Backbone as JSON Lines, residues from 0, in Angstrom:
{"i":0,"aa":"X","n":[0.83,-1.19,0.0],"ca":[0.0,0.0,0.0],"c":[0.87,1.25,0.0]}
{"i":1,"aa":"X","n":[1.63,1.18,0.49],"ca":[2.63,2.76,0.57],"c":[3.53,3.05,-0.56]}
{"i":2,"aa":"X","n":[3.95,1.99,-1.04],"ca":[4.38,1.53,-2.45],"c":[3.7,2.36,-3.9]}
{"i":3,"aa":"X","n":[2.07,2.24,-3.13],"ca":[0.8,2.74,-4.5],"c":[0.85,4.19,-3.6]}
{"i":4,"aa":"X","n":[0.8,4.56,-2.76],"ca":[0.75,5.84,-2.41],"c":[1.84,6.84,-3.18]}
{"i":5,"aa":"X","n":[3.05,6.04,-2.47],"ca":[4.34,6.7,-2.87],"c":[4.71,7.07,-4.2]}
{"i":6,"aa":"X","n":[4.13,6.12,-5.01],"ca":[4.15,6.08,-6.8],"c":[3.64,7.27,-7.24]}
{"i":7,"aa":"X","n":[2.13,7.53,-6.53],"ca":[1.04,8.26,-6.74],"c":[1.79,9.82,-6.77]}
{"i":8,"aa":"X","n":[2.39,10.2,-5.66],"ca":[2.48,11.13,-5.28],"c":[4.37,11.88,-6.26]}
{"i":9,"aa":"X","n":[4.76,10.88,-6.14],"ca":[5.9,10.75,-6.99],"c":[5.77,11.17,-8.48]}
{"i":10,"aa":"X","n":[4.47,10.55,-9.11],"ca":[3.99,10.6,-10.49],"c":[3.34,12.08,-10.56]}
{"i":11,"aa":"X","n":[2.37,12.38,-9.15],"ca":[2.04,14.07,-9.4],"c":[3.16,14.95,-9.41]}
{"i":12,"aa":"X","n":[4.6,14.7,-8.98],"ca":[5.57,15.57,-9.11],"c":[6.22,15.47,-10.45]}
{"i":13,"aa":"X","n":[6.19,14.41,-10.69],"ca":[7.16,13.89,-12.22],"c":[5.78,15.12,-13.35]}
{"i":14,"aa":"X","n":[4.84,14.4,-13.04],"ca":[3.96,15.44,-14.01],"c":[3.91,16.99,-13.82]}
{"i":15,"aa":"X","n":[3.88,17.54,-12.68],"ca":[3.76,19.01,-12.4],"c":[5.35,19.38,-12.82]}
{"i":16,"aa":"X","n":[6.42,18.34,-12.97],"ca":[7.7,19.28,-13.83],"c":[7.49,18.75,-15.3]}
{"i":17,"aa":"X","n":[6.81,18.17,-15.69],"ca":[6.86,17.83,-17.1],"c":[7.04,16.55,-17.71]}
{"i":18,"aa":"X","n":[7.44,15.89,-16.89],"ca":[8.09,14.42,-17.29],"c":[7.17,13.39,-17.13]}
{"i":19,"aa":"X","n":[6.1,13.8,-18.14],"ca":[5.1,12.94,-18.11],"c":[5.26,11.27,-18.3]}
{"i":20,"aa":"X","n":[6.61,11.0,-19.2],"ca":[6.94,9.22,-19.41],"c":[7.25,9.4,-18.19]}
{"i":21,"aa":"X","n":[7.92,9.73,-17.13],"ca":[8.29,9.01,-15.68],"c":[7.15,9.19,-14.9]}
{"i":22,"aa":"X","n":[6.11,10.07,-14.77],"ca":[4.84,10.16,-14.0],"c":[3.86,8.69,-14.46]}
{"i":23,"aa":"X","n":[4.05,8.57,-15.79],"ca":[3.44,7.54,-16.54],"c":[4.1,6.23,-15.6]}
{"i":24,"aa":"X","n":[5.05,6.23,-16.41],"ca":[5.81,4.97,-15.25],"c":[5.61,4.51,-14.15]}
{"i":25,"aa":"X","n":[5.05,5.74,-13.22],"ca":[5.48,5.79,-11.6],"c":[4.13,5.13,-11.14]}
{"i":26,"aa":"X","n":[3.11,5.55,-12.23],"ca":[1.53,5.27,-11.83],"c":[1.59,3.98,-12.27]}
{"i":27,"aa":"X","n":[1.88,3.1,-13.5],"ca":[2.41,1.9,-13.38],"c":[2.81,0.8,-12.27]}
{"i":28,"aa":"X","n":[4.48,1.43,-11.76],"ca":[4.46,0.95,-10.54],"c":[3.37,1.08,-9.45]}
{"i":29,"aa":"X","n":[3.02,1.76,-9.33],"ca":[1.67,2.08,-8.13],"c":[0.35,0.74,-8.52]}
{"i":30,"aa":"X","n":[0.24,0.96,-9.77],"ca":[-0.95,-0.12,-9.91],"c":[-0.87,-1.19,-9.48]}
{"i":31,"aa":"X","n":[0.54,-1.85,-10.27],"ca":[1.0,-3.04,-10.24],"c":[1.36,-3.2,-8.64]}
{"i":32,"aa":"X","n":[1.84,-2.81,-7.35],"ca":[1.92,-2.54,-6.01],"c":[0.34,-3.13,-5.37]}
{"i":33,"aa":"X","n":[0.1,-2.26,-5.98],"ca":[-1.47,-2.31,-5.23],"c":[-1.9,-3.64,-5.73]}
{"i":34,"aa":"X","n":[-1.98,-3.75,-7.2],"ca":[-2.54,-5.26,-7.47],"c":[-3.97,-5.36,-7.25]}
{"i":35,"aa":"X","n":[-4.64,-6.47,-7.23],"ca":[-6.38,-6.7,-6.97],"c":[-6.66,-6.1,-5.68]}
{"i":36,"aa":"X","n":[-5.85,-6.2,-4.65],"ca":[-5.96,-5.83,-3.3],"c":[-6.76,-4.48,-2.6]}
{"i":37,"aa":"X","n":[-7.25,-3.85,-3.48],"ca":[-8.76,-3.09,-3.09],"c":[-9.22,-3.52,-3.49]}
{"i":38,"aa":"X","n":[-9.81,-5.18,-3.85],"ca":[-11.56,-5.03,-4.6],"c":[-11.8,-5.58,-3.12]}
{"i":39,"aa":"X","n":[-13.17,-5.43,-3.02],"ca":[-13.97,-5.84,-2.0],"c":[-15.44,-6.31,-2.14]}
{"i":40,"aa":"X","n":[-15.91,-6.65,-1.82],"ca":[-16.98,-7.67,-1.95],"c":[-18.15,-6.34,-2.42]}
{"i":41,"aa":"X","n":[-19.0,-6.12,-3.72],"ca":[-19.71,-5.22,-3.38],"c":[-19.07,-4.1,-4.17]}
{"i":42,"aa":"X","n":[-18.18,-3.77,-4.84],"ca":[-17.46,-2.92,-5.14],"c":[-17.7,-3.06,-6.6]}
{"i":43,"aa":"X","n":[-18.34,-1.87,-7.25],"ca":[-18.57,-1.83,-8.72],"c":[-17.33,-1.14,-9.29]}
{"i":44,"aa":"X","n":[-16.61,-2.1,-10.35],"ca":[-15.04,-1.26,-10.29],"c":[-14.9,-1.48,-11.74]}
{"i":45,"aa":"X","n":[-14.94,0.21,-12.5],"ca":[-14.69,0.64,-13.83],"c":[-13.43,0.6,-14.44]}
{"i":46,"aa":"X","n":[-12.52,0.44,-13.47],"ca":[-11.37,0.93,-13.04],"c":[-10.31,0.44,-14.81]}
{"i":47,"aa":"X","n":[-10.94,-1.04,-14.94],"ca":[-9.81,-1.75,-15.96],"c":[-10.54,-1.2,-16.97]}
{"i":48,"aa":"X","n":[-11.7,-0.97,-17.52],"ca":[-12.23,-0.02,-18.84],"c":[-11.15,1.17,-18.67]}
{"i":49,"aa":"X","n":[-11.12,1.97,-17.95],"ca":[-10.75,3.29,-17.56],"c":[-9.13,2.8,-18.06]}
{"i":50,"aa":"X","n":[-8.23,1.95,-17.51],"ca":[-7.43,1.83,-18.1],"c":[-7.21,1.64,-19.0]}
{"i":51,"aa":"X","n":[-7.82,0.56,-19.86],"ca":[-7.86,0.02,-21.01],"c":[-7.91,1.77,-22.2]}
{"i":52,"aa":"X","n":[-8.8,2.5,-21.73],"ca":[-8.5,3.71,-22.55],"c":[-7.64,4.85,-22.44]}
{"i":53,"aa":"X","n":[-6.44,4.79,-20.92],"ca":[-5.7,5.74,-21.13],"c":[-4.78,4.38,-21.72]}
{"i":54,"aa":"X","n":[-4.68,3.63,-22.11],"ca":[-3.66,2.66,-22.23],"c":[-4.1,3.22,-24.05]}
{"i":55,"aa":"X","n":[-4.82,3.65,-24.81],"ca":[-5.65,3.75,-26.05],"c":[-4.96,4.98,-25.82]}
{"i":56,"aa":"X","n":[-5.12,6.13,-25.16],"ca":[-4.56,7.25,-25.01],"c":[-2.88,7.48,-25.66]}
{"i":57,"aa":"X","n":[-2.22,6.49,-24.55],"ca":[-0.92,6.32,-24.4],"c":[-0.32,6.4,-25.56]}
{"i":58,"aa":"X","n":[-0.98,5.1,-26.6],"ca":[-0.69,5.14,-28.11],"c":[-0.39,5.7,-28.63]}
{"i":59,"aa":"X","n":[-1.36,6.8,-28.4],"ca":[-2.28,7.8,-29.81],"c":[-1.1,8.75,-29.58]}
{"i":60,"aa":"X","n":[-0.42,9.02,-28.49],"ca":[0.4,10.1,-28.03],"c":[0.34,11.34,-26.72]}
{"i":61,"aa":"X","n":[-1.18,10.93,-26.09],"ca":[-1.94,11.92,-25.38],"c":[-1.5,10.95,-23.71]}
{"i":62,"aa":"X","n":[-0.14,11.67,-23.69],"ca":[0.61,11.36,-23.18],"c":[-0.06,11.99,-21.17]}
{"i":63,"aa":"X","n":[-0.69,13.46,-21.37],"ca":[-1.15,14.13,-20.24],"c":[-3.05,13.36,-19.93]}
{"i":64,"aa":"X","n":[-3.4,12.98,-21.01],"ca":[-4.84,12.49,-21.04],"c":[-4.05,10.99,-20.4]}
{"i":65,"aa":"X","n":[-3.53,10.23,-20.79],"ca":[-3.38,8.98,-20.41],"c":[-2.75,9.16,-18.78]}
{"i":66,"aa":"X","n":[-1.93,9.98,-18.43],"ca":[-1.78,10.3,-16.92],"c":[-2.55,10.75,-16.01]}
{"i":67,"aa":"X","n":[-3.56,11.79,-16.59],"ca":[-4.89,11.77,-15.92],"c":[-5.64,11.07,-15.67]}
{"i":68,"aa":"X","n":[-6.09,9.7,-16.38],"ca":[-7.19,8.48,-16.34],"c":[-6.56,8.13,-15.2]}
{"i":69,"aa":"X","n":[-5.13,7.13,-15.18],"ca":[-4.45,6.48,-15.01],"c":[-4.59,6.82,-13.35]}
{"i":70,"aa":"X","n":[-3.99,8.55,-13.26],"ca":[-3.73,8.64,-11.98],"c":[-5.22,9.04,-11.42]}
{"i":71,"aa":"X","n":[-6.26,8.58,-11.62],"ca":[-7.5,8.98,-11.33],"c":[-7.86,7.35,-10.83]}
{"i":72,"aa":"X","n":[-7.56,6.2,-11.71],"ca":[-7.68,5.03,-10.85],"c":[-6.88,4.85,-10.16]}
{"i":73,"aa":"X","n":[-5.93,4.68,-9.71],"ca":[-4.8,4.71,-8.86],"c":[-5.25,5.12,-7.77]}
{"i":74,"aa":"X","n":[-5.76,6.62,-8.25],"ca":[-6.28,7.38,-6.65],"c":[-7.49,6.51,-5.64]}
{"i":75,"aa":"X","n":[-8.15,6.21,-7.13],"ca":[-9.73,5.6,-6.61],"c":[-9.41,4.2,-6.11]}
{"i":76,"aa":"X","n":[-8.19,3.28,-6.65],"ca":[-8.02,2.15,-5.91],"c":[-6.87,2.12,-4.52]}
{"i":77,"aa":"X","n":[-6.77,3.23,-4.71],"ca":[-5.92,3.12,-3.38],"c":[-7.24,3.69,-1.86]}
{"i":78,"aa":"X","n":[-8.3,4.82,-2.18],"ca":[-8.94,4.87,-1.52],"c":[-9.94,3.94,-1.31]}
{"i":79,"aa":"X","n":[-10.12,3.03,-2.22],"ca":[-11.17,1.87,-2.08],"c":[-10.03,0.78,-1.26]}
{"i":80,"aa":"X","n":[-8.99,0.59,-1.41],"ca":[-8.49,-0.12,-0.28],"c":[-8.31,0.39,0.79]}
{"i":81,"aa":"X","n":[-8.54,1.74,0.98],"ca":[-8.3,2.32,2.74],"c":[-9.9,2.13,2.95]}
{"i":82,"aa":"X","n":[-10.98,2.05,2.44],"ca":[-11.85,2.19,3.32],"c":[-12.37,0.4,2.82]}
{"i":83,"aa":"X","n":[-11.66,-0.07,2.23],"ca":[-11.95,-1.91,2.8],"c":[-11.0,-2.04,4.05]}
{"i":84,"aa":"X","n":[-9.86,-2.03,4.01],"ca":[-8.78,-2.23,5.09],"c":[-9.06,-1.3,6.72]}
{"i":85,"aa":"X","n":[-9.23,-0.08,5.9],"ca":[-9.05,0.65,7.37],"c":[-7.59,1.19,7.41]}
{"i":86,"aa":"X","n":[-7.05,0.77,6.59],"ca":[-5.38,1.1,6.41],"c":[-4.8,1.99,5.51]}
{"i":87,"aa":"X","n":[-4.52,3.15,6.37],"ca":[-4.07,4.38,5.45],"c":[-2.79,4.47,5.58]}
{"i":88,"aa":"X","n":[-1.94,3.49,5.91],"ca":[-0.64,3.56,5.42],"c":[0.29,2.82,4.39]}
């Protein structure tokens, strides 16, 4: 979990200087960290569509659109595992 945090927050800095392939990257690592480990029983999760089209993004060249999706699930699966877990670290 701190792993997907750390990525997260790492990737908003890589992007706010510009370096959107390493923000890209960083949210990568973060996903892959986190893994299935927020789904929870009950949990309607868009999350792999949503990827599947900044991953369509990525392609095309829309390099800031594909870091936005990306770091928008990231966010949403890291808070869907703090409020399955209870664990915000």
């Amino acid at each position: 979990m701190r792993i997907a945090v750390e990525s997260l927050a790492e990737a908003r800095a890589a992007a706010g200087s510009g370096d959107l392939a390493r923000a890209l990257d960083l949210v990568d690592d973060g996903l892959a960290a986190l893994g299935p480990h927020y789904q929870r029983s009950g949990l309607i999760d868009d999350s792999g569509l949503r990827l599947t089209l900044a991953t369509v993004r990525r392609r095309q060249g829309d390099a800031a659109g594909a870091f936005a999706a990306m770091e928008r699930v990231l966010e949403d699966r890291i808070a869907a595992y703090e409020g399955r877990s209870g664990d915000a670290s």
